[in-house]
Coordinates of C-alpha atoms in Angstrom, one line a residue:
X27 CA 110.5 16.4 159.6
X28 CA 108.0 18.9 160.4
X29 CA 110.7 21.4 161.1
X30 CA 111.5 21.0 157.9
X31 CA 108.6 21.0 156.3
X32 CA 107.8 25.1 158.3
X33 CA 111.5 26.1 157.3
X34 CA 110.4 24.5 153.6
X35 CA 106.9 27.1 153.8
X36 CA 108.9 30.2 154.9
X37 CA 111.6 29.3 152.2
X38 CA 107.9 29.3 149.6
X39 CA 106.2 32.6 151.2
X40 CA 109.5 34.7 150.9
X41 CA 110.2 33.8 147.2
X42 CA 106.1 34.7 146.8
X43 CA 106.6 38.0 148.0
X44 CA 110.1 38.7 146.6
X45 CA 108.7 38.1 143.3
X46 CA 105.6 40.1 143.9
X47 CA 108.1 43.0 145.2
X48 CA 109.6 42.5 141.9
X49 CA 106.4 42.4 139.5
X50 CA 105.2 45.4 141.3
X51 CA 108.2 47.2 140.9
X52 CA 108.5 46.3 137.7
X53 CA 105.1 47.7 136.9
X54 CA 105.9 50.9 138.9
X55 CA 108.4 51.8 136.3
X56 CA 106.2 50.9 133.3
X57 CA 103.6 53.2 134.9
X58 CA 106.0 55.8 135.6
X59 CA 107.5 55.4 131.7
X60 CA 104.0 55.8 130.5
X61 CA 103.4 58.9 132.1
X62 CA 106.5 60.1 131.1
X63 CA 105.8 59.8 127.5
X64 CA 102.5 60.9 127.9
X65 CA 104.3 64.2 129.3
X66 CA 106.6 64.3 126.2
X67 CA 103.4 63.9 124.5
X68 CA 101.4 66.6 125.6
X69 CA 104.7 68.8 125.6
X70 CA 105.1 68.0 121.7
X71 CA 101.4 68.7 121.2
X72 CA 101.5 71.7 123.0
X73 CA 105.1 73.1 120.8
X74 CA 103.1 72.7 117.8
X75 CA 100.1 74.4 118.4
X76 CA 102.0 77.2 119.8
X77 CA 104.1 77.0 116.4
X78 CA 101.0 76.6 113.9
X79 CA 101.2 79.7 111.1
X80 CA 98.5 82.2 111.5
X81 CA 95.9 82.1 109.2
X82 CA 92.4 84.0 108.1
X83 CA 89.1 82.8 106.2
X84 CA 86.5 84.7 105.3
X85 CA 82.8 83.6 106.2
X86 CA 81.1 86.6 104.9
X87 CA 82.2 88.7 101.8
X88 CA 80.5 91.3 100.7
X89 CA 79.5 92.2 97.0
X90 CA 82.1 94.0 94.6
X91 CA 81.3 97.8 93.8
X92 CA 82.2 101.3 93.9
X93 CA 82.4 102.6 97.4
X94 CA 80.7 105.5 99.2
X95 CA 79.9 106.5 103.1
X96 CA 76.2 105.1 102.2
X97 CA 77.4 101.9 100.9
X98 CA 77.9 99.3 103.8
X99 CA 77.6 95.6 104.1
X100 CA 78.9 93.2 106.7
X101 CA 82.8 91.2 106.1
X102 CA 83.3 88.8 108.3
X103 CA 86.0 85.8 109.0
X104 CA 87.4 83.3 111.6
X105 CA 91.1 83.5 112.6
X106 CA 93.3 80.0 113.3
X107 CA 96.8 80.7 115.6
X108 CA 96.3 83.9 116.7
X109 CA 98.2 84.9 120.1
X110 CA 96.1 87.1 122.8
X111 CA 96.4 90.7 121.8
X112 CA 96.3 90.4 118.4
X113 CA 93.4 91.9 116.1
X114 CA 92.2 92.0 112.8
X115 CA 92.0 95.1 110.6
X116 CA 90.4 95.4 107.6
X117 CA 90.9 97.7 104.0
X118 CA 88.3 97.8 101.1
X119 CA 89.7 98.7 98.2
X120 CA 87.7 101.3 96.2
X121 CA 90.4 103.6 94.4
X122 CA 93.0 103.3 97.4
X123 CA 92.7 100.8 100.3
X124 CA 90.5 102.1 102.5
X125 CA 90.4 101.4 106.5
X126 CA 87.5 100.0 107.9
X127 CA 85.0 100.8 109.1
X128 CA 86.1 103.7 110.1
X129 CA 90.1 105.3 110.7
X130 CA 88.6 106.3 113.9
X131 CA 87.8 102.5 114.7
X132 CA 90.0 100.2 112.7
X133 CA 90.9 97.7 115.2
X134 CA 88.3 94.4 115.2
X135 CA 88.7 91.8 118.5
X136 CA 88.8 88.1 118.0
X137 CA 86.2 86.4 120.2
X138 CA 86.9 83.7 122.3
X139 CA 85.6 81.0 119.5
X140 CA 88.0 82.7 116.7
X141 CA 85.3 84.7 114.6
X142 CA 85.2 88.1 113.9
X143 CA 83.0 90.5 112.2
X144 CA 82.3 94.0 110.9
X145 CA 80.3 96.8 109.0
X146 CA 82.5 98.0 105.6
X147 CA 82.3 100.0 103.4
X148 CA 82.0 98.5 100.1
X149 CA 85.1 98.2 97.4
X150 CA 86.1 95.6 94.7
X151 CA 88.8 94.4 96.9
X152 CA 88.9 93.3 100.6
X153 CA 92.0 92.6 103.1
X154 CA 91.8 91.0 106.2
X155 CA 94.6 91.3 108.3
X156 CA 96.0 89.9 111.9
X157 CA 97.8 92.7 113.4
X158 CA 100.2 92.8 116.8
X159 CA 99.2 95.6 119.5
X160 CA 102.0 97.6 117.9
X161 CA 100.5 98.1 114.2
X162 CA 99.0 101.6 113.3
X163 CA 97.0 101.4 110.2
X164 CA 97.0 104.6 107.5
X165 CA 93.5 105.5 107.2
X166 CA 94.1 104.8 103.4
X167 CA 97.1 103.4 101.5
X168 CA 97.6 103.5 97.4
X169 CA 98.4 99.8 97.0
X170 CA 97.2 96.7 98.5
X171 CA 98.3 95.4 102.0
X172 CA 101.4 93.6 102.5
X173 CA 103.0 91.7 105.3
X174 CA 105.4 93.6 107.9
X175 CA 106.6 92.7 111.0
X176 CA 103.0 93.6 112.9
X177 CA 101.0 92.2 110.1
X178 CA 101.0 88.0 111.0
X179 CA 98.9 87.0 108.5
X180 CA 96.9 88.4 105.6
X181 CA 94.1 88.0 103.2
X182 CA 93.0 89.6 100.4
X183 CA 89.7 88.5 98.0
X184 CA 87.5 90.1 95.0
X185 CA 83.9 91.0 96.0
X186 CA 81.2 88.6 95.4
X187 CA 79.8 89.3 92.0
X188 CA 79.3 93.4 91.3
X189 CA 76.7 96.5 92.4
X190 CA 75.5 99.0 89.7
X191 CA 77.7 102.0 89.5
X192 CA 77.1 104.7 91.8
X193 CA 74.0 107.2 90.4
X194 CA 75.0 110.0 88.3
X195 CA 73.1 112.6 86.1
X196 CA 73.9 113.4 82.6
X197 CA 75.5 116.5 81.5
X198 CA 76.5 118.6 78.2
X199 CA 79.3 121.0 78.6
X200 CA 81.5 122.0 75.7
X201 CA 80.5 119.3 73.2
X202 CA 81.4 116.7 75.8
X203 CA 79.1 114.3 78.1
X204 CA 79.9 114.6 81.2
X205 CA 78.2 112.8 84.5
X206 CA 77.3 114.5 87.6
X207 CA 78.0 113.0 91.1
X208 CA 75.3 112.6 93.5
X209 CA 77.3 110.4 96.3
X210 CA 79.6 111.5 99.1
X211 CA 83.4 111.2 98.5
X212 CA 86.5 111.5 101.2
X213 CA 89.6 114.5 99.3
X214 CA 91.3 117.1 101.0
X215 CA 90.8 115.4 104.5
X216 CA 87.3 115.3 104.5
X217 CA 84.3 113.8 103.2
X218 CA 82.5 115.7 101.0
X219 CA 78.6 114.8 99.9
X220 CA 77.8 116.0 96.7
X221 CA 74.5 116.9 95.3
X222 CA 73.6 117.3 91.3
X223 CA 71.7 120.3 91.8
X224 CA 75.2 122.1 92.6
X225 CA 76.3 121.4 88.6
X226 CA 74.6 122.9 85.7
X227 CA 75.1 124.7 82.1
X228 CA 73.8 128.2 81.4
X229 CA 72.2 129.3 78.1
X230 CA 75.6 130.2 76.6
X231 CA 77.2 126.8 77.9
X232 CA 79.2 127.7 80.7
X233 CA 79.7 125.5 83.4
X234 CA 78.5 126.2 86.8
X235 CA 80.0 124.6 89.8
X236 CA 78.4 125.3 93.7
X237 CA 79.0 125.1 97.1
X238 CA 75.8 125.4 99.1
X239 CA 74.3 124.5 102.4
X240 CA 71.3 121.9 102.1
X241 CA 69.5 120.6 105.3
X242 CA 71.7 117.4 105.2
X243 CA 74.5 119.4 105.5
X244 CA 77.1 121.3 102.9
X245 CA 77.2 119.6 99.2
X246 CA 79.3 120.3 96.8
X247 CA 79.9 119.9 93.0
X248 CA 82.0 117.1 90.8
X249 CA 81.8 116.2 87.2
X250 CA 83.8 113.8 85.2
X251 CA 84.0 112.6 81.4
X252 CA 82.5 109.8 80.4
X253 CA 85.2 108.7 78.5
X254 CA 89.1 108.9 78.6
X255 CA 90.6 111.3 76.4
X256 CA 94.5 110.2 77.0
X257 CA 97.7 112.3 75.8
X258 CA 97.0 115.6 74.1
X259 CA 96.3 119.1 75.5
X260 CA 93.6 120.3 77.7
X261 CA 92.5 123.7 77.7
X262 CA 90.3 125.7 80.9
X263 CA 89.0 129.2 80.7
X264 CA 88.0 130.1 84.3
X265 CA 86.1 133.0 85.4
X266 CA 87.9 134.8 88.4
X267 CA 89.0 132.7 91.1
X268 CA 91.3 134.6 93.4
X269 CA 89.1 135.4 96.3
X270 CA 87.8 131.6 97.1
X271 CA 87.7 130.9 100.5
X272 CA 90.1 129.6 102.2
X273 CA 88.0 126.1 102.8
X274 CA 87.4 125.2 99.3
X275 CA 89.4 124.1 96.3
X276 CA 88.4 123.7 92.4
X277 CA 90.5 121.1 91.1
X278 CA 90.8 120.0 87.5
X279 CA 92.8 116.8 87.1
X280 CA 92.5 113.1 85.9
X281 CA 91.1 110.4 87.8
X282 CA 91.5 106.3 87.4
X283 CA 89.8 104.4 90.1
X284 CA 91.5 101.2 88.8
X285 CA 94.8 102.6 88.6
X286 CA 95.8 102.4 92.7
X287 CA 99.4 101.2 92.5
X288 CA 99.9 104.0 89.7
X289 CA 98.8 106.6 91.9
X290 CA 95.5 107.3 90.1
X291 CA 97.3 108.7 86.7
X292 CA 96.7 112.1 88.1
X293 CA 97.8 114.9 87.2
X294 CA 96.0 118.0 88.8
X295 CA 95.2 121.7 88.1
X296 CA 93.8 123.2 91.2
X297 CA 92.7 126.8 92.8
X298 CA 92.6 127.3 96.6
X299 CA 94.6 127.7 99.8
X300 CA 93.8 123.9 101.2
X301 CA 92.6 126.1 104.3
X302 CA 95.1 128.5 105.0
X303 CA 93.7 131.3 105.4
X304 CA 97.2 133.6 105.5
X305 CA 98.6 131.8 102.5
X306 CA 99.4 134.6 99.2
X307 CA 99.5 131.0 96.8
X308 CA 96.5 130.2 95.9
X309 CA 96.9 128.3 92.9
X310 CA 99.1 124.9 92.3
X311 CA 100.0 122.2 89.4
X312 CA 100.6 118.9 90.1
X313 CA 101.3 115.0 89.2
X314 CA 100.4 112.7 91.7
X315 CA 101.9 111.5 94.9
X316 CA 102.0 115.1 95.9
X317 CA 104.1 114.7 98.7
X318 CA 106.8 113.4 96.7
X319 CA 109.5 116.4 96.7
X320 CA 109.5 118.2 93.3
X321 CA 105.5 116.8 92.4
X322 CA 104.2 120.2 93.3
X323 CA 104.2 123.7 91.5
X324 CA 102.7 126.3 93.7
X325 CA 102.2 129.9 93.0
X326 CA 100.1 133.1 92.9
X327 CA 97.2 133.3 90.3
X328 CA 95.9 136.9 89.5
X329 CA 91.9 138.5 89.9
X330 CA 90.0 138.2 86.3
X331 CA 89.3 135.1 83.6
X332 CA 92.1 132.8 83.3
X333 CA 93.2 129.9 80.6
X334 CA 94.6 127.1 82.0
X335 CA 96.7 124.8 79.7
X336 CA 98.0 121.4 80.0
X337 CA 100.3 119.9 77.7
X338 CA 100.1 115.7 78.2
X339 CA 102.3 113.4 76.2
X340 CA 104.7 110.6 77.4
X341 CA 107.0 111.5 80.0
X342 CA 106.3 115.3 80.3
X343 CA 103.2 117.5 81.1
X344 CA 103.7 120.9 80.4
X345 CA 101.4 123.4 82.6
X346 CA 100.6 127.0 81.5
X347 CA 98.7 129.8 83.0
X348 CA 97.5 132.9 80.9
X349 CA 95.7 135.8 81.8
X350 CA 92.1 136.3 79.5
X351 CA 89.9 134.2 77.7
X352 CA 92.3 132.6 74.9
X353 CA 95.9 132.2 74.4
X354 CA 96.7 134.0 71.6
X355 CA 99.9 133.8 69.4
X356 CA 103.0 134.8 71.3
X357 CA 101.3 135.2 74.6
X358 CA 103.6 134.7 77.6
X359 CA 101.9 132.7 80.4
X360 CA 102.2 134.4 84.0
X361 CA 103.2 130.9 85.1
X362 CA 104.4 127.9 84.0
X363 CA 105.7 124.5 85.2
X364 CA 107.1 121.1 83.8
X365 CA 107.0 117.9 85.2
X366 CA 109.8 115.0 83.4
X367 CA 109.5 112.5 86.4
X368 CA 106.5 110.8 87.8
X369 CA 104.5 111.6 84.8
X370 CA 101.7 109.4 84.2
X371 CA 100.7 107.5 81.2
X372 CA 96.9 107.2 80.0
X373 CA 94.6 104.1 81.0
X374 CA 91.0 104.2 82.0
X375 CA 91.0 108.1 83.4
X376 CA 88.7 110.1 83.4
X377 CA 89.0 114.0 83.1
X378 CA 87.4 116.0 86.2
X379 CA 86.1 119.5 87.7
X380 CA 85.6 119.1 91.7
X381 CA 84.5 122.1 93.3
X382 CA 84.7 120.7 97.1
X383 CA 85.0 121.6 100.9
X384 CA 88.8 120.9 102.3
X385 CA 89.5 120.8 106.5
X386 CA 90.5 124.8 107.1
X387 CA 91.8 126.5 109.8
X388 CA 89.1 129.1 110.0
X389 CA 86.6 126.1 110.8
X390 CA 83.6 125.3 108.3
X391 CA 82.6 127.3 105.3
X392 CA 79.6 130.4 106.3
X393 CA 78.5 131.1 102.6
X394 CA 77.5 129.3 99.4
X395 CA 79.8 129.8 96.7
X396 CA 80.2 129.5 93.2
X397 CA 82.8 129.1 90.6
X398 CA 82.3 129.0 86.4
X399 CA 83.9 127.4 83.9
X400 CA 83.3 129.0 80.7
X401 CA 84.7 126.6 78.3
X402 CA 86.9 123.4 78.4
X403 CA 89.1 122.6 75.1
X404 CA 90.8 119.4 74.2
X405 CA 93.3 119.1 71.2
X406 CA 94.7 115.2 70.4

């Protein structure tokens, strides 16, 4: 009997651990399955934050208004699903889209806890954009940002409330009011400051546009109507104009600030070499983008007082250029150009007479200069 009774204990004590072999097996492999899941878990988890769409908020925005190198606020913004590498770029939009804050430095890095920040310039439109290593922005562009294959994401919001209008000075020229500029502005691959002291009547109402050298540097001269005239024709008589130099241009031509994606409705008379100092043109009509083939009329204009004549009505602008102080019946223009395509039709422009400083290949300008404008004529 007691025989049996051991053989009956050892029978008990191999079943015990057989069946805690088995429960600890068992819980082995529901361990091992929770793991595993976890694993999928963290895999799934990780997939879809590696697949979340790029996105960008802005934090800061600064107020809407008229742009100008003096003009600067801060824009700033956080970025969600960005991938190392990638940077933000910025435009403000104040006539085209302008890069900011400089084309010299448009890229902006993302900091570790997604933010980023910079100075712009001001506009009445700002763009925020997530760009791959591979993106080259234009220093400016005529309509707003879109999205390419290097741009991942993109934003684009009105200023916060407005800014007064840039200061200008009054003016009276040829039974018109006019308004100086007094603020800097970027044409002809520079930026030009402007000073009010450089635009001016004389006692038989011509008007006087300068070039001169200040201690802040070399201003120059803009006016602009302060109201939009629209189709009709638009007579200049311009005192000689042959012998500029090479580094500056009078342009006469229509302006709207508003009117980006319709290139401005510009249309442009204008006198100068754009900096080549060789060049025999001197003189060329226009409509606006110029570096569309066919947009540009260049030729050679005489020594002595010249009238300019434009022509505006829908679909065609007709230029003319007489020698003398009047077109008289039956004169025959030394040149003349027409324009059918690409024309533009009137809005909110605004008729203007830049006399300003373009990049040259002779290097800065040495000398003040001067140009007059002895009578401007418009006929509905």
């Amino acid at each position: 009997m007691k025989h049996n009774l051991q053989d009956s204990g050892s029978v008990h004590r191999v079943a015990s651990r057989t069946e805690t072999a088995l429960a600890t097996c068992a819980i082995s492999r529901i361990l091992s399955a929770i793991v595993f899941l976890g694993a999928v878990a963290l895999v799934g988890c990780r997939s879809e934050k590696a697949q979340e769409t790029p996105s960008i908020t802005f934090t800061k925005i600064p107020p809407a208004a008229q742009g100008g190198r003096e003009r600067v606020d801060t824009i700033s913004g956080s970025v969600s699903g960005a991938r190392p590498g990638q940077r933000i770029v910025v435009y403000a939009k104040s006539g085209p889209w302008w890069v900011q804050p400089w084309p010299e430095h448009p890229f902006i890095s993302i900091q570790p806890d997604s933010t980023w920040s910079t100075q712009t310039h001001l506009g009445y439109e700002y763009a925020a954009l997530l760009v791959n290593t591979d993106y080259h922005p234009a220093p400016t562009i005529d309509g707003a940002p879109t999205m390419s294959g290097s741009v991942v994401a993109l934003k684009i919001v009105n200023g916060v409330g407005s800014l007064p209008d840039l200061p200008t000075v009054p003016l009276r020229f040829s039974g018109y009011d006019w308004k100086v500029r007094t603020t800097d502005s970027a044409r002809g691959g520079l930026n030009n400051l402007y000073d009010a002291d450089n635009a001016w009547t004389d006692k038989l109402g011509a008007l006087h546009l300068r070039i001169s050298n200040k201690p802040k540097g070399w201003t120059c001269a803009q006016v602009f109507l302060a109201r939009s005239l629209g189709y009709g024709t638009y007579n200049f008589v311009v005192r000689d104009t042959a012998r500029l130099d090479p580094a500056v241009v009078l342009s006469l031509h229509t302006h709207d600030q508003s009117a980006g994606d319709q290139h401005f409705r510009e249309w442009d008379i204008e006198i100068g070499r754009w900096g080549r100092a060789t060049s025999r043109e001197n003189a060329q009509f226009g409509v606006q983008p110029f570096y569309v083939p066919g947009n540009l009329a260049r030729f050679t204009e005489p020594p002595g007082k010249l009238t300019y004549s434009m022509l505006w009505e829908p679909g065609r602008a007709v230029f003319k250029a007489f020698q003398g102080g009047s077109i008289q019946s039956g004169t025959r223009p030394f040149y003349e150009h027409t324009f059918t395509v690409g024309v533009p039709s009137p809005g909110q422009e605004r008729l203007e007479a830049m006399f300003y400083i373009v990049a040259s290949e002779k290097g800065p300008r040495q000398k003040n200069t001067e140009v007059i404008i002895d009578k401007f004529e418009y006929l509905p």
